[in-house]
mmCIF file of C-alpha atoms in Angstrom:
data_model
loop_
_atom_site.group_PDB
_atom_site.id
_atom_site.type_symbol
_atom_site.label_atom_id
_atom_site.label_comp_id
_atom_site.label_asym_id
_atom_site.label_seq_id
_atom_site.Cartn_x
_atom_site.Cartn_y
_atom_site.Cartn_z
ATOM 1 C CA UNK C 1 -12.074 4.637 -20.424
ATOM 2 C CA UNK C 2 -11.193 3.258 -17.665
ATOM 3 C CA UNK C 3 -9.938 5.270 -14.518
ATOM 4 C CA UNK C 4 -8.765 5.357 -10.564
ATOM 5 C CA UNK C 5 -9.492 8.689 -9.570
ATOM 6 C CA UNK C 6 -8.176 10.330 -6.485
ATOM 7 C CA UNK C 7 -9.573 13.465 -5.020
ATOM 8 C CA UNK C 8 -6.721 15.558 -5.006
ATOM 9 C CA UNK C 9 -3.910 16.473 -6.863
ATOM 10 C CA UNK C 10 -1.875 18.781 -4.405
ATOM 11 C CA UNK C 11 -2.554 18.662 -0.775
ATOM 12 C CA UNK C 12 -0.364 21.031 1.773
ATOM 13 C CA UNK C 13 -1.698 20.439 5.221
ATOM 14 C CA UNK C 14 -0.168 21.075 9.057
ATOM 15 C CA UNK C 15 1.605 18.805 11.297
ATOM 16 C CA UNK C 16 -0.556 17.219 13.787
ATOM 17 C CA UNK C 17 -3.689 17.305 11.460
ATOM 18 C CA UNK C 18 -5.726 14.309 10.342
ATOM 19 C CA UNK C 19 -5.229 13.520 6.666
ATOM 20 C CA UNK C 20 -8.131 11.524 4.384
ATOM 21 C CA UNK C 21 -6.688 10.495 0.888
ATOM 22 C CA UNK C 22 -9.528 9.400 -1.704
ATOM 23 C CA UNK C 23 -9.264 7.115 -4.225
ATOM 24 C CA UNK C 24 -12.318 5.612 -6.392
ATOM 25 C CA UNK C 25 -12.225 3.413 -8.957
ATOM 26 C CA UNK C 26 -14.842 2.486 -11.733
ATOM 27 C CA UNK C 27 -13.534 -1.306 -13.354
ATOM 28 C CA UNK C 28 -15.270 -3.771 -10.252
ATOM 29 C CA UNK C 29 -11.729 -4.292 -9.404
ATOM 30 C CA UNK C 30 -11.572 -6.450 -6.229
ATOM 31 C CA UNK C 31 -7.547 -5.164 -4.692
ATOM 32 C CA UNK C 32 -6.682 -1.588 -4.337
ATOM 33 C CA UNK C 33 -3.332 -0.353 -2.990
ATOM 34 C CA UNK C 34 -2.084 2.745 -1.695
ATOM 35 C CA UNK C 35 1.873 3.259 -2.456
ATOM 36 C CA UNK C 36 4.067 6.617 -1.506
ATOM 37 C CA UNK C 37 6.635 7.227 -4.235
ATOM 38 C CA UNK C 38 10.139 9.095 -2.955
ATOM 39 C CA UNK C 39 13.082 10.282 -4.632
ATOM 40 C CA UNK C 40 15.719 7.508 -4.234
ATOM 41 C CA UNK C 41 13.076 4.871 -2.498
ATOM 42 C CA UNK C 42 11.500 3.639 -5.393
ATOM 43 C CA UNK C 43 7.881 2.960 -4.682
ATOM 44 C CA UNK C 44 6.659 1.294 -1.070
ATOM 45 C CA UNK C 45 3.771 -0.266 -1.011
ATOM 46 C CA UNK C 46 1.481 1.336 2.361
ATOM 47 C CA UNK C 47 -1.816 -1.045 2.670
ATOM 48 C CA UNK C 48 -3.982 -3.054 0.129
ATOM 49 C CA UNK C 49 -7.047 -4.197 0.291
ATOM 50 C CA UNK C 50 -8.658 -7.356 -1.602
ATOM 51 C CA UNK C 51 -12.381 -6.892 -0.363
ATOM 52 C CA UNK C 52 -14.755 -4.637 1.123
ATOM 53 C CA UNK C 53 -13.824 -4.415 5.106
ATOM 54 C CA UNK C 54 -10.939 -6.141 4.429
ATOM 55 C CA UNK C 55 -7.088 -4.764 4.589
ATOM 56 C CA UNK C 56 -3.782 -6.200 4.442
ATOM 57 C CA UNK C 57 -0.179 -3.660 5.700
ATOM 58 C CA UNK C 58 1.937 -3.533 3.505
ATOM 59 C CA UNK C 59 5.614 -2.867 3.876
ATOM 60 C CA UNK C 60 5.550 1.082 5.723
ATOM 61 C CA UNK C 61 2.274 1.113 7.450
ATOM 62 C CA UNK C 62 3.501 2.610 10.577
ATOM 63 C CA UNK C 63 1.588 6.282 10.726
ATOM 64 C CA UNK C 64 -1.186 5.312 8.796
ATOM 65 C CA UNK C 65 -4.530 3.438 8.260
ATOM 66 C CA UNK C 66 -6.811 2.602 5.388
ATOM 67 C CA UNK C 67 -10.869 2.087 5.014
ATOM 68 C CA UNK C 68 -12.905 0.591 2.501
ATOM 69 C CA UNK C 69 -16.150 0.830 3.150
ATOM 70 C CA UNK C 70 -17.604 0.027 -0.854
ATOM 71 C CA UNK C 71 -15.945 -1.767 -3.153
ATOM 72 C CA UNK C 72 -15.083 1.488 -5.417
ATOM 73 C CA UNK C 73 -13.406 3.424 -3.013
ATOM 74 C CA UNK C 74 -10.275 2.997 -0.723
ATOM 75 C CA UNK C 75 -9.101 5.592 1.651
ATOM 76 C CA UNK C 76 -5.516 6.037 3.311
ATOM 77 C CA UNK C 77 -5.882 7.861 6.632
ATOM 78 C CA UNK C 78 -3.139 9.514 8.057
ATOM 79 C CA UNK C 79 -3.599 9.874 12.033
ATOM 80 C CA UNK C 80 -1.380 12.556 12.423
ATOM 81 C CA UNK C 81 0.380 13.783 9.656
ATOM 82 C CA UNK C 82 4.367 14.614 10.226
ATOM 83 C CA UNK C 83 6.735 16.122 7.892
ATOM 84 C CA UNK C 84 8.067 12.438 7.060
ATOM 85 C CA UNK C 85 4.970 11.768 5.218
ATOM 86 C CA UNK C 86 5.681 14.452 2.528
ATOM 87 C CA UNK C 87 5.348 12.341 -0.210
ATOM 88 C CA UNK C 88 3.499 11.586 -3.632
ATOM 89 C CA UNK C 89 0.606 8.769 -2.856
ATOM 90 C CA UNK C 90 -0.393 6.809 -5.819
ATOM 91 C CA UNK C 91 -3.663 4.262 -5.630
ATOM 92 C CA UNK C 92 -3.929 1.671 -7.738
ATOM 93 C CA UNK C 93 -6.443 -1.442 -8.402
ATOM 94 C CA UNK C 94 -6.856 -4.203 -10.055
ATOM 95 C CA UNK C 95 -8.813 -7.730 -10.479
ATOM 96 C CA UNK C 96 -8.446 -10.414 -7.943
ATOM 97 C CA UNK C 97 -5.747 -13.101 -9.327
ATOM 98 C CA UNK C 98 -1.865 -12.131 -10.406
ATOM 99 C CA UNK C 99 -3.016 -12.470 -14.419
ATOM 100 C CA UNK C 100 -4.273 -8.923 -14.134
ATOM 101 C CA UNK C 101 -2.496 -5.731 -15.107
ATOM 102 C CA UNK C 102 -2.604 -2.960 -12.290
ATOM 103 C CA UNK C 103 -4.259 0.275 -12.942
ATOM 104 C CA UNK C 104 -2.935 3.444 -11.365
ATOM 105 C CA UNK C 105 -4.368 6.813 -10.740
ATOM 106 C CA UNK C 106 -2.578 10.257 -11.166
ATOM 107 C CA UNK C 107 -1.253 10.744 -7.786
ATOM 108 C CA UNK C 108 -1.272 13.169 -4.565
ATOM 109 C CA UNK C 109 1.533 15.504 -3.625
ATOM 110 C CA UNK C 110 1.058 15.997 0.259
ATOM 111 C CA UNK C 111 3.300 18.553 1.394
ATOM 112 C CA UNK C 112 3.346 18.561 5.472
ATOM 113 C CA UNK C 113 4.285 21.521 6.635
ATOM 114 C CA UNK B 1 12.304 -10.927 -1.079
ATOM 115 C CA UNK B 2 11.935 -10.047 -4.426
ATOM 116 C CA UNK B 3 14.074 -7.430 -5.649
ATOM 117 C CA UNK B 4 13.774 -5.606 -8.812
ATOM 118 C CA UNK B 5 16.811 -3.502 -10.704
ATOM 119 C CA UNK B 6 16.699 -1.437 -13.311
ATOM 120 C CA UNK B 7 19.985 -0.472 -15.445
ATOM 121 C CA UNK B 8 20.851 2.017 -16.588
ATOM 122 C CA UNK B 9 19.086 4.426 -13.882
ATOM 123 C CA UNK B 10 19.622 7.668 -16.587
ATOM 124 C CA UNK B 11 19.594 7.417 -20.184
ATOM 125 C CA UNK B 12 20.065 10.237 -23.191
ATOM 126 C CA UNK B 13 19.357 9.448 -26.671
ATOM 127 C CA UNK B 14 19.068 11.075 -29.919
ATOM 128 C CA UNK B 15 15.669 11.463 -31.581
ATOM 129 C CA UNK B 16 15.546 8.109 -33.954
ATOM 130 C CA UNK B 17 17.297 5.933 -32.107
ATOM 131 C CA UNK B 18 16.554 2.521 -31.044
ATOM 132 C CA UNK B 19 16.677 1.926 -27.211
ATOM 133 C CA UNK B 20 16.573 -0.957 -24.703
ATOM 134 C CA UNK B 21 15.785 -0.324 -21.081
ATOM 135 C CA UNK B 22 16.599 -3.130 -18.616
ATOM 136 C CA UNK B 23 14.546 -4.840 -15.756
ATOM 137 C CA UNK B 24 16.028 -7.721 -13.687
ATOM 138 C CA UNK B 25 14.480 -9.718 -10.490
ATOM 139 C CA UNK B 26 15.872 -11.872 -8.424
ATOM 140 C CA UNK B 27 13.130 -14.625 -7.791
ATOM 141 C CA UNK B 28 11.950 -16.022 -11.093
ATOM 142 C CA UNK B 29 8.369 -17.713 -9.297
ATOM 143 C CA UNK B 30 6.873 -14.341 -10.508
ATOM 144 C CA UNK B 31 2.806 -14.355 -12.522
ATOM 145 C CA UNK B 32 3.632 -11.736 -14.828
ATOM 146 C CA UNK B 33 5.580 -8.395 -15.147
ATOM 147 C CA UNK B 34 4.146 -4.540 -15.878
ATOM 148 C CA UNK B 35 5.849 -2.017 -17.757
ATOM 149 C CA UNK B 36 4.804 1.364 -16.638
ATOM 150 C CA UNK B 37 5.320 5.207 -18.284
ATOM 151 C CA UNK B 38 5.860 7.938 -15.494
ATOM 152 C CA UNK B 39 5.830 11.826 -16.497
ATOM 153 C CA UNK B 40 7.347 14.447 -13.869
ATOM 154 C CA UNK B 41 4.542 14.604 -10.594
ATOM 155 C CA UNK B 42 2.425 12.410 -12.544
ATOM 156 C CA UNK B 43 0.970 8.797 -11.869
ATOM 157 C CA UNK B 44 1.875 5.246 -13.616
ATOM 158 C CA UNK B 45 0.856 4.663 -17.083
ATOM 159 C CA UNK B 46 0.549 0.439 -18.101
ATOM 160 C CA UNK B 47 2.655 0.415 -21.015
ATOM 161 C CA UNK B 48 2.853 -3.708 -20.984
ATOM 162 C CA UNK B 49 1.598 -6.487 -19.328
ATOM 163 C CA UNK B 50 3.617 -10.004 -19.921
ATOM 164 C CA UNK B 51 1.873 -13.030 -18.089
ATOM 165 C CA UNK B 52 3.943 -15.877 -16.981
ATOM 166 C CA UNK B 53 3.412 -17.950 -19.566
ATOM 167 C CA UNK B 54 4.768 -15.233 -22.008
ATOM 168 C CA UNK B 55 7.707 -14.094 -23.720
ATOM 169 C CA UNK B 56 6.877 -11.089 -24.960
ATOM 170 C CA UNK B 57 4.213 -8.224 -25.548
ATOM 171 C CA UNK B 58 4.173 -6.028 -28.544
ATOM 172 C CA UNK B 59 2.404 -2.580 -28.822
ATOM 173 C CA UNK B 60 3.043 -0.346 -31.186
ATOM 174 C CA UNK B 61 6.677 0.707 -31.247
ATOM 175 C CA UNK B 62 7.262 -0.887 -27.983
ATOM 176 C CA UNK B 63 8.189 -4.799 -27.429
ATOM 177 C CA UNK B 64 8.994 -6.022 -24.063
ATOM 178 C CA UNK B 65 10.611 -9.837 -23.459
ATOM 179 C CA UNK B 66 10.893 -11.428 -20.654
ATOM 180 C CA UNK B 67 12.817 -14.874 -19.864
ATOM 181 C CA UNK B 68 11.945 -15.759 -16.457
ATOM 182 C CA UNK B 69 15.030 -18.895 -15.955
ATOM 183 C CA UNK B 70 17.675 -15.748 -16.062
ATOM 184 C CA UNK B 71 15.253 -13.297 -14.525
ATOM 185 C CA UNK B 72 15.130 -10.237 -16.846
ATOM 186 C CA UNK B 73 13.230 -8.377 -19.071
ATOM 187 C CA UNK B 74 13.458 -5.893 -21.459
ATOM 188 C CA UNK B 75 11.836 -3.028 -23.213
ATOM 189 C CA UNK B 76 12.574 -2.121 -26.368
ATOM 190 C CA UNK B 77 11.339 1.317 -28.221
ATOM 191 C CA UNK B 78 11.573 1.477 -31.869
ATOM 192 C CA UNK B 79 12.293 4.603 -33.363
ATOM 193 C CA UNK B 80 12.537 6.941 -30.159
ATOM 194 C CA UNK B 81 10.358 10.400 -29.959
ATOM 195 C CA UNK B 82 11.107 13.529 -27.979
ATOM 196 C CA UNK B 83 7.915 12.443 -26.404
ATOM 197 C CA UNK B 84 9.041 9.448 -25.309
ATOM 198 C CA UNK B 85 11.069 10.981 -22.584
ATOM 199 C CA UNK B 86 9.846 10.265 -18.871
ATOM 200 C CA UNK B 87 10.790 7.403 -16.373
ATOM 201 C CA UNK B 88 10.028 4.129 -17.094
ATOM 202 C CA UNK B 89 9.743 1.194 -14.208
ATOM 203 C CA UNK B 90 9.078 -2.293 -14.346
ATOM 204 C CA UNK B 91 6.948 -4.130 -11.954
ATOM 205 C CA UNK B 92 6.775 -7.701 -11.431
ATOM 206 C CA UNK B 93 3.772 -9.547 -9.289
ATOM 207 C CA UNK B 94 5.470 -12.603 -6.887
ATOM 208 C CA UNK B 95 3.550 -16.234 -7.371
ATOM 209 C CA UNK B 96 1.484 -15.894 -4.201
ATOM 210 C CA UNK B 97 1.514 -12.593 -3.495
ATOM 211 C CA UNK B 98 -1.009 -9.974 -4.251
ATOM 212 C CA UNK B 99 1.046 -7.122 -5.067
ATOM 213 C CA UNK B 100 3.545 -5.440 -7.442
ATOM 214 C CA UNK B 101 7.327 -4.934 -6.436
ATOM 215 C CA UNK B 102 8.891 -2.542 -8.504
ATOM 216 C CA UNK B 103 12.098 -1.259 -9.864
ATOM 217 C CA UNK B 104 13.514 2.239 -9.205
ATOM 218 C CA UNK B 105 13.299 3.289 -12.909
ATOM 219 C CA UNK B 106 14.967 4.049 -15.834
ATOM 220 C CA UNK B 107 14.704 8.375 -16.861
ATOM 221 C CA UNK B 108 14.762 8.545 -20.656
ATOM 222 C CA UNK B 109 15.978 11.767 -22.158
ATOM 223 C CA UNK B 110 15.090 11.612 -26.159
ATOM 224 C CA UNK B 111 16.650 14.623 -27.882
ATOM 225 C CA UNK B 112 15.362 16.366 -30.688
#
């Protein structure tokens, strides 16, 4: 079966604190994504990424950055997190081209505290 | 920009009942549209994938349409369960653009 894993389900971390969110996927997919889901806000796409190295913002990027260093895995950095980013991150990937369905993983809760 | 609505935002139904959730965008230049399942602190679940060229998808008891001219689509579930209660969004993909812009969601209630 195919999957898009990310590391963590629940994450409760301090203000001020560097934040790594993982995500790794197993289907070759060429894009991932990183989206933050709120009550109210519907889902907001953060960064994406069609390549290895490469990265595209998205529509809220302010607070955050992104690396993908292999093809499998994407990570969404948060510089310093601030209660604002409370939030549940979803990843997703799929192939390159719009023909392709999107594949999402469970999700992260961050609580900043 | 694209923007994606999704009517009714709540919905309760009896257990059995036939049910059509609602998805409307308003630029039709889209490559395809995505169903998706949510449960409660969970992640995204493809329920349906309709490509451009399509007018509808069929899987199991679930059949969405989508007519791109009037910008809408719809998802129909056939017979509903109690298990069929979570939030359901629609996504569609822009011609051009690499990502998905979704809807806010419909919550299904089914009651036993």
């Amino acid at each position: 079966d195919v999957k898009v894993t990310q590391s963590s389900r629940y994450l409760v971390k301090r203000t001020g604190e560097k934040v790594f969110l993982e995500c790794v996927q197993d289907m070759d997919h060429e894009n991932m994504f990183w989206y933050r889901q709120d009550p109210g806000l519907g889902l907001r796409l953060i960064y994406f990424s069609y390549d290895v190295k490469m990265k595209e913002k998205g529509d809220i990027p302010e607070g955050y950055s992104v690396s993908r260093e292999k093809k499998e895995r994407f990570s969404l950095i948060l510089e310093s997190a601030s209660t604002n980013q409370t939030s549940m991150y979803l990843c997703a990937s799929s192939f390159l081209g719009a023909g392709y369905g999107y594949t999402f993983g469970s999700g992260t809760r961050l609580t900043v505290v | 920009k694209q923007e994606v609505t999704q009517i009714p935002a709540a919905l309760s139904v009896p257990e059995g009942e036939n049910l059509v959730l609602n998805c409307s965008f308003t630029d039709s230049a889209i490559y395809n549209l995505q169903w998706f399942r949510q449960d409660p602190g969970k992640g995204l679940t493809s329920l349906l994938l309709i490509q451009s060229s399509q007018r509808e998808q069929t899987s199991g008891r679930l059949n969405a349409s989508l007519d791109k001219s009037s910008g809408r689509s719809t998802l129909y579930i056939a017979a509903s369960q109690p298990g069929d209660s979570a939030t359901y969004l629609c996504a569609v993909i822009k011609t051009g653009a690499n990502n998905l812009f979704f809807g806010t969601g419909t919550r299904l209630t089914v009651i036993p």
